[in-house]
PDB file of C-alpha atoms in Angstrom:
ATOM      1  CA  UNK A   1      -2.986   6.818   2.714  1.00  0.00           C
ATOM      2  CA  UNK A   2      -0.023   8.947   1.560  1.00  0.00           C
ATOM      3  CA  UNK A   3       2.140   8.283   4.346  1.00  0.00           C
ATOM      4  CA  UNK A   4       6.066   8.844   3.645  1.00  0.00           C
ATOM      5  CA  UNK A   5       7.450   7.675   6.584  1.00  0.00           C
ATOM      6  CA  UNK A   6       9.686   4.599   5.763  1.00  0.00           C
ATOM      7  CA  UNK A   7       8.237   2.545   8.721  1.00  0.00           C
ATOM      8  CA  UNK A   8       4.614   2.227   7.945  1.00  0.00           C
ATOM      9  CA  UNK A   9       2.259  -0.921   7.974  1.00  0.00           C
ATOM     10  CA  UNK A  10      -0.892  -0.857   6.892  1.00  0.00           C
ATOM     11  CA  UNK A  11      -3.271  -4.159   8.187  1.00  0.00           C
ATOM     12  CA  UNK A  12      -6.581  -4.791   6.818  1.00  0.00           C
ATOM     13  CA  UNK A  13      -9.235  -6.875   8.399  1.00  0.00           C
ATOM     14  CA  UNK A  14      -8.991 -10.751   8.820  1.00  0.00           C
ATOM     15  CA  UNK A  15     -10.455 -12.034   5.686  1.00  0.00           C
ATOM     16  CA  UNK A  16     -10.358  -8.681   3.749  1.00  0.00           C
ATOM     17  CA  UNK A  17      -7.902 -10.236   1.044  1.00  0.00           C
ATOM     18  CA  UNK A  18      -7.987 -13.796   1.825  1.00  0.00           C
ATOM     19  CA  UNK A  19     -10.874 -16.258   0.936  1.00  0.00           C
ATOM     20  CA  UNK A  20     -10.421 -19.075   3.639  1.00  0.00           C
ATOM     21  CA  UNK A  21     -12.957 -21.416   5.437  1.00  0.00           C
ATOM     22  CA  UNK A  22     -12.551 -19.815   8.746  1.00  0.00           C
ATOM     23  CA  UNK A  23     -13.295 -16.183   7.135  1.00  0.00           C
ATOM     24  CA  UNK A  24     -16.823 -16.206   8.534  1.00  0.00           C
ATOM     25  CA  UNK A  25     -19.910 -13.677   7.797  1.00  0.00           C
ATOM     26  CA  UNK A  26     -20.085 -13.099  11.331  1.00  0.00           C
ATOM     27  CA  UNK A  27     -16.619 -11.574  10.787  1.00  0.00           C
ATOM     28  CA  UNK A  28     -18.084  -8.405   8.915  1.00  0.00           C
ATOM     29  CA  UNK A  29     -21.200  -7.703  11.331  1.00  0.00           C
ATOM     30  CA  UNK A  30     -22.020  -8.717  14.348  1.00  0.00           C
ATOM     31  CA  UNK A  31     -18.229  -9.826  15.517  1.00  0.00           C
ATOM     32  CA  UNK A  32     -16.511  -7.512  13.637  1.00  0.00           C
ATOM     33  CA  UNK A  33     -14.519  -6.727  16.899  1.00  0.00           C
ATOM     34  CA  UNK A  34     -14.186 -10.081  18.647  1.00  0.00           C
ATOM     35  CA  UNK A  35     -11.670 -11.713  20.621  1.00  0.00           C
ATOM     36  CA  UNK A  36     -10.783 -13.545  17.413  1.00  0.00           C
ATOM     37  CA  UNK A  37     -10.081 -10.268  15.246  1.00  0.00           C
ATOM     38  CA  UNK A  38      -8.335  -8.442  18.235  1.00  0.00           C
ATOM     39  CA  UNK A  39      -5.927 -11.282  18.808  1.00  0.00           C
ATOM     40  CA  UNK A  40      -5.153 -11.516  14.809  1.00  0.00           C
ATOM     41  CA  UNK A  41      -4.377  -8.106  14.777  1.00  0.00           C
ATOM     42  CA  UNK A  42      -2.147  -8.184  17.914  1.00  0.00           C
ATOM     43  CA  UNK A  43      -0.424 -10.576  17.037  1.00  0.00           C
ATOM     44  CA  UNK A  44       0.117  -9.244  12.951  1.00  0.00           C
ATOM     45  CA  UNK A  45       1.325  -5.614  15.593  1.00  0.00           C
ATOM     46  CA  UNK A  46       3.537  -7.542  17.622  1.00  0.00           C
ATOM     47  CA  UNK A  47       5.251  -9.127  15.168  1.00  0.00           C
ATOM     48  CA  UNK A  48       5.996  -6.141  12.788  1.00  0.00           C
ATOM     49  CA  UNK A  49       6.786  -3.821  16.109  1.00  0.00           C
ATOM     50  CA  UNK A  50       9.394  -5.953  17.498  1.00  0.00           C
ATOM     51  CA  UNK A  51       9.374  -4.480  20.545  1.00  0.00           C
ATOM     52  CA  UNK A  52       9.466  -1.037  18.970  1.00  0.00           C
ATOM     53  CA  UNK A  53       7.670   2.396  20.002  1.00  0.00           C
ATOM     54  CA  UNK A  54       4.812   2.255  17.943  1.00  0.00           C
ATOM     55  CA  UNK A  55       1.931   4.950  16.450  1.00  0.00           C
ATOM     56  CA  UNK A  56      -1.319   3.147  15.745  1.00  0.00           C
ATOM     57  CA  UNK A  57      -3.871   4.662  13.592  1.00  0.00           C
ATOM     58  CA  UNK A  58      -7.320   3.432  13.159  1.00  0.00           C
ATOM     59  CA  UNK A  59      -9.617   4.493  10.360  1.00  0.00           C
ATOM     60  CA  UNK A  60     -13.750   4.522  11.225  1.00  0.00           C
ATOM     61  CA  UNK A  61     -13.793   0.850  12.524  1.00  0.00           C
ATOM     62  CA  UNK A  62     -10.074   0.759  12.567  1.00  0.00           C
ATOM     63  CA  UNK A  63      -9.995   3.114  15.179  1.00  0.00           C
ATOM     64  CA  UNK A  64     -11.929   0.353  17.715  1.00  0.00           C
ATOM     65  CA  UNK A  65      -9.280  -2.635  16.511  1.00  0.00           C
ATOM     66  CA  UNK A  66      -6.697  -0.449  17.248  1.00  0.00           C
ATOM     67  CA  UNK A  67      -7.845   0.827  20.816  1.00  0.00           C
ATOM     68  CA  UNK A  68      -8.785  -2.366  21.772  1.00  0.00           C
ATOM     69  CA  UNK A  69      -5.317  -4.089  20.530  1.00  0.00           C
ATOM     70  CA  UNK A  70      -3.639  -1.243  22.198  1.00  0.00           C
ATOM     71  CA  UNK A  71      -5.166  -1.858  25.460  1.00  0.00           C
ATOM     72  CA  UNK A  72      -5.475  -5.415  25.795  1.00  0.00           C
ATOM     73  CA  UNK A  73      -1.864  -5.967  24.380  1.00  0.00           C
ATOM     74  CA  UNK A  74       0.371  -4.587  27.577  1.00  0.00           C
ATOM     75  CA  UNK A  75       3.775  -5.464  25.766  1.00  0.00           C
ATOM     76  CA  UNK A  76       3.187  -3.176  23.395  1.00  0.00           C
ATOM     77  CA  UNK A  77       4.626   0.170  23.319  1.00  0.00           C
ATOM     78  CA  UNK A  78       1.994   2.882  22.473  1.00  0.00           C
ATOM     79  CA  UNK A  79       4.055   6.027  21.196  1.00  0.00           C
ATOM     80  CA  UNK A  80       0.362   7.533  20.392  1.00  0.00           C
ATOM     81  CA  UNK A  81      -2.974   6.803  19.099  1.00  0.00           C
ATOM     82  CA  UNK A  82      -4.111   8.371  15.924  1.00  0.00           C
ATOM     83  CA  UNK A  83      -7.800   7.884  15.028  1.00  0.00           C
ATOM     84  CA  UNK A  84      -9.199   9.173  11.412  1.00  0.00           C
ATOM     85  CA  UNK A  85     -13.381   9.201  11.697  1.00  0.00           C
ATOM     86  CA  UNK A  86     -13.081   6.850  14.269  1.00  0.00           C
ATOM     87  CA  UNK A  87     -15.536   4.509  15.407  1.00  0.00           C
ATOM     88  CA  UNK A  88     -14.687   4.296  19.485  1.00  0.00           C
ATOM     89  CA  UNK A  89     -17.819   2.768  20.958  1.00  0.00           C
ATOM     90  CA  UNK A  90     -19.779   0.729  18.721  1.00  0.00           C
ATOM     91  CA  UNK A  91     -22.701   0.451  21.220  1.00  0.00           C
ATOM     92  CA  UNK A  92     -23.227   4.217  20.917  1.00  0.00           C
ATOM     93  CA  UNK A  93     -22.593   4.004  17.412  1.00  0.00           C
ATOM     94  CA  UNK A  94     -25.457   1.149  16.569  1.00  0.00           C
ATOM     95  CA  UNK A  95     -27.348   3.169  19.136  1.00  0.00           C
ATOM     96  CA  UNK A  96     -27.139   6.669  16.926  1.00  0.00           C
ATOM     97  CA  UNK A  97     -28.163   4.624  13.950  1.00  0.00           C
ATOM     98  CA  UNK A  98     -30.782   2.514  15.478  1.00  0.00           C
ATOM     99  CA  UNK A  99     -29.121  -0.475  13.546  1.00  0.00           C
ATOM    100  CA  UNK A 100     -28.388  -3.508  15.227  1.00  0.00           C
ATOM    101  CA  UNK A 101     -26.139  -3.888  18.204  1.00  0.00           C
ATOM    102  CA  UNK A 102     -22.499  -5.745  17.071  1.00  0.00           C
ATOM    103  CA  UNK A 103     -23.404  -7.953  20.026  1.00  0.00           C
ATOM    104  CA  UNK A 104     -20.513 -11.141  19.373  1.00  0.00           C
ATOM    105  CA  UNK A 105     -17.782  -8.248  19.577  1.00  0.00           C
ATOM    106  CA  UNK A 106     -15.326  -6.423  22.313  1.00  0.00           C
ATOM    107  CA  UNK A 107     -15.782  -2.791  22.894  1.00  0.00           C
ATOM    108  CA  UNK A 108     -13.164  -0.189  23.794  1.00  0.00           C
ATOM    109  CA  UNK A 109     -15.748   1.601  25.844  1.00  0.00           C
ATOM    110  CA  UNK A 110     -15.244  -1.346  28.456  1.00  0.00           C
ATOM    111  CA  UNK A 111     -11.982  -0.603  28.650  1.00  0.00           C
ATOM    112  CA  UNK A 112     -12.213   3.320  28.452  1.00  0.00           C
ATOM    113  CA  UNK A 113     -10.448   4.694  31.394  1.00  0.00           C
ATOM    114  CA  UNK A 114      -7.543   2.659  30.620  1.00  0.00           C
ATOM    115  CA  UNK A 115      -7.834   3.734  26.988  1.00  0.00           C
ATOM    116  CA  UNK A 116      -7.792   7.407  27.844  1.00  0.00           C
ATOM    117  CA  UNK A 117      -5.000   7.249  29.379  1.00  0.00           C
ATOM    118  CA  UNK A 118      -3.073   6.780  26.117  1.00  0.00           C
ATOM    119  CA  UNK A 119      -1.316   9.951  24.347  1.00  0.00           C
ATOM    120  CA  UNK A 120      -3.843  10.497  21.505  1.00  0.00           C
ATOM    121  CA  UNK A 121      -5.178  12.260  19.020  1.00  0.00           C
ATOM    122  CA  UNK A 122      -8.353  12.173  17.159  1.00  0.00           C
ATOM    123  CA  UNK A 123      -9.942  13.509  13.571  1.00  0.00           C
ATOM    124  CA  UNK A 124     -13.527  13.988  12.603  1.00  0.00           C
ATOM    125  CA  UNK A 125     -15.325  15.208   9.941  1.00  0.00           C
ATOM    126  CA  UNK A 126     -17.015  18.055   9.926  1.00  0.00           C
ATOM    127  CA  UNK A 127     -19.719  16.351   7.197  1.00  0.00           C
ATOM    128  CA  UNK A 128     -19.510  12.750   8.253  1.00  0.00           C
ATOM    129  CA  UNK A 129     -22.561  11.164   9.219  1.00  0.00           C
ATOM    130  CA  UNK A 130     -20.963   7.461   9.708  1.00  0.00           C
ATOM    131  CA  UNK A 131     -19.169   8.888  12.372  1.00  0.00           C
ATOM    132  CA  UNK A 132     -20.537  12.227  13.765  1.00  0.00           C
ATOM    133  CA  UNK A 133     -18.244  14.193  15.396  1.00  0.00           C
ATOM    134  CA  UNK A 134     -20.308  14.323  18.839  1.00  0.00           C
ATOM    135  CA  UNK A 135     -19.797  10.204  19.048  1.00  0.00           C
ATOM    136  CA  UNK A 136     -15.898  11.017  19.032  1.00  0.00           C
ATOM    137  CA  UNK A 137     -16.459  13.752  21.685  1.00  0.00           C
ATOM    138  CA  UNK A 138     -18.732  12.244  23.464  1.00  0.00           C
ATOM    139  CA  UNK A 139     -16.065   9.428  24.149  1.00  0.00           C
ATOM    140  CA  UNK A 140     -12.796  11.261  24.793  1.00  0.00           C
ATOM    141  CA  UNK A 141     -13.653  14.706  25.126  1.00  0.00           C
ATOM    142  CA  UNK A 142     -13.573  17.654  22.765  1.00  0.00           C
ATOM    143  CA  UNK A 143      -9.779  18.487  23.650  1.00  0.00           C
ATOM    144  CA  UNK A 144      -8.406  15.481  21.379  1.00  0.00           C
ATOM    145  CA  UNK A 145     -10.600  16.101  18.283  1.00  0.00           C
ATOM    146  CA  UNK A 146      -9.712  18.314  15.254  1.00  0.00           C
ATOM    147  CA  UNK A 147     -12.342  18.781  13.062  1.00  0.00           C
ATOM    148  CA  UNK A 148     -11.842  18.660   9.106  1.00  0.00           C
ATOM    149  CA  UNK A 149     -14.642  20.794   8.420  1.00  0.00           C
ATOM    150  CA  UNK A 150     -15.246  19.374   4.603  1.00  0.00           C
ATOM    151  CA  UNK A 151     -14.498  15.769   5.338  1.00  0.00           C
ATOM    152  CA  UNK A 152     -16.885  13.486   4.869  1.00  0.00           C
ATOM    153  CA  UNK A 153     -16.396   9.780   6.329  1.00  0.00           C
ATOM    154  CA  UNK A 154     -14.675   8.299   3.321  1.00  0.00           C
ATOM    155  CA  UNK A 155     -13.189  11.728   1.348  1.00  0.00           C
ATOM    156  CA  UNK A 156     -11.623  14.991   2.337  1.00  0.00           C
ATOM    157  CA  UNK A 157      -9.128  13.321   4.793  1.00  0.00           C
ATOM    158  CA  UNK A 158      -6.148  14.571   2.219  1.00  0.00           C
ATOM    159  CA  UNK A 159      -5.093  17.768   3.912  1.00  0.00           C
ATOM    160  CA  UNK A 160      -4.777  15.756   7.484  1.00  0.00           C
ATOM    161  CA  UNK A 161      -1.820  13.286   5.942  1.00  0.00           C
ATOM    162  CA  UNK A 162       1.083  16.287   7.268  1.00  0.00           C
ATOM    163  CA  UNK A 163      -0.377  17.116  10.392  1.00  0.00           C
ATOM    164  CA  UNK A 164      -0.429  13.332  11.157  1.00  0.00           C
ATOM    165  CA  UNK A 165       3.009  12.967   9.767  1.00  0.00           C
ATOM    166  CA  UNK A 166       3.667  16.169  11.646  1.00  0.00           C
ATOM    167  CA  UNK A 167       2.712  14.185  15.086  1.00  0.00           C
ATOM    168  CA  UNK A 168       5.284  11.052  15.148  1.00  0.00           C
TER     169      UNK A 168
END
């Protein structure tokens, strides 16, 4: 990510690393944001934050896990949220896509008004068509969003890693 700061943890998803019986398909489609994942990641943020102010920053699907830890975890201490082609309501997302709906997983738009209410800030790319821009806006508004005109959803994030750093 090119992050200097000398207290950064990076998390991948349950099962991204680890081959294990209870790493199910389910896992990486239609539950990619269940209870189950949430509550791994919580408890993986919890235990590195001890108690600390944290920053969480979510990449595309990243950006849900993180919102949804954030607001179903009131112990910990949100500092800010940080979201990189972010991925902030998967029903609008399938929707855009006409794909099918991730219907065995949470979504932060149930929880929006509460999620809102966190100090946040959010990047999109100006070419990405994961993640258009207008889902982003469409969710928190257009005061929150930068635009990186040339990024695409996985390249051209480079020139955001200061103004991030920039933001703790």
């Amino acid at each position: 990510f090119g992050d200097n700061s000398p207290n950064v943890v990076y998390l991948a998803r349950p099962c991204q690393f680890v081959q294990d019986y209870r790493c199910l398909q389910k896992y990486w489609t239609t539950a990619r944001f269940s209870k189950e994942v949430i509550d791994a990641e919580k408890e993986a943020i919890l235990s590195v934050s001890q108690a600390q102010e944290v920053i969480l920053t979510g990449f595309s699907g990243g950006a849900q896990v993180a919102g949804l830890v954030a607001v179903m975890t009131p112990e910990l201490k949100i500092k800010k949220m940080i979201t990189i082609a972010g991925n902030l309501d998967h029903k609008s997302w399938t929707d855009y896509h006409q794909v099918p709906a991730l219907n065995q997983s949470l979504n932060l738009a149930d929880y929006k008004e509460k999620y809102l209410s966190l100090p946040q800030e959010h990047y999109v790319g100006g070419k990405d068509k994961v993640v258009p821009a207008v889902l982003v806006e469409d969710f928190v508004g257009v005061d929150n969003v930068r635009e990186v005109p040339t990024a695409e959803h996985n390249k051209g994030w480079e020139r955001i890693y200061p103004l991030i750093q920039l933001e703790r």
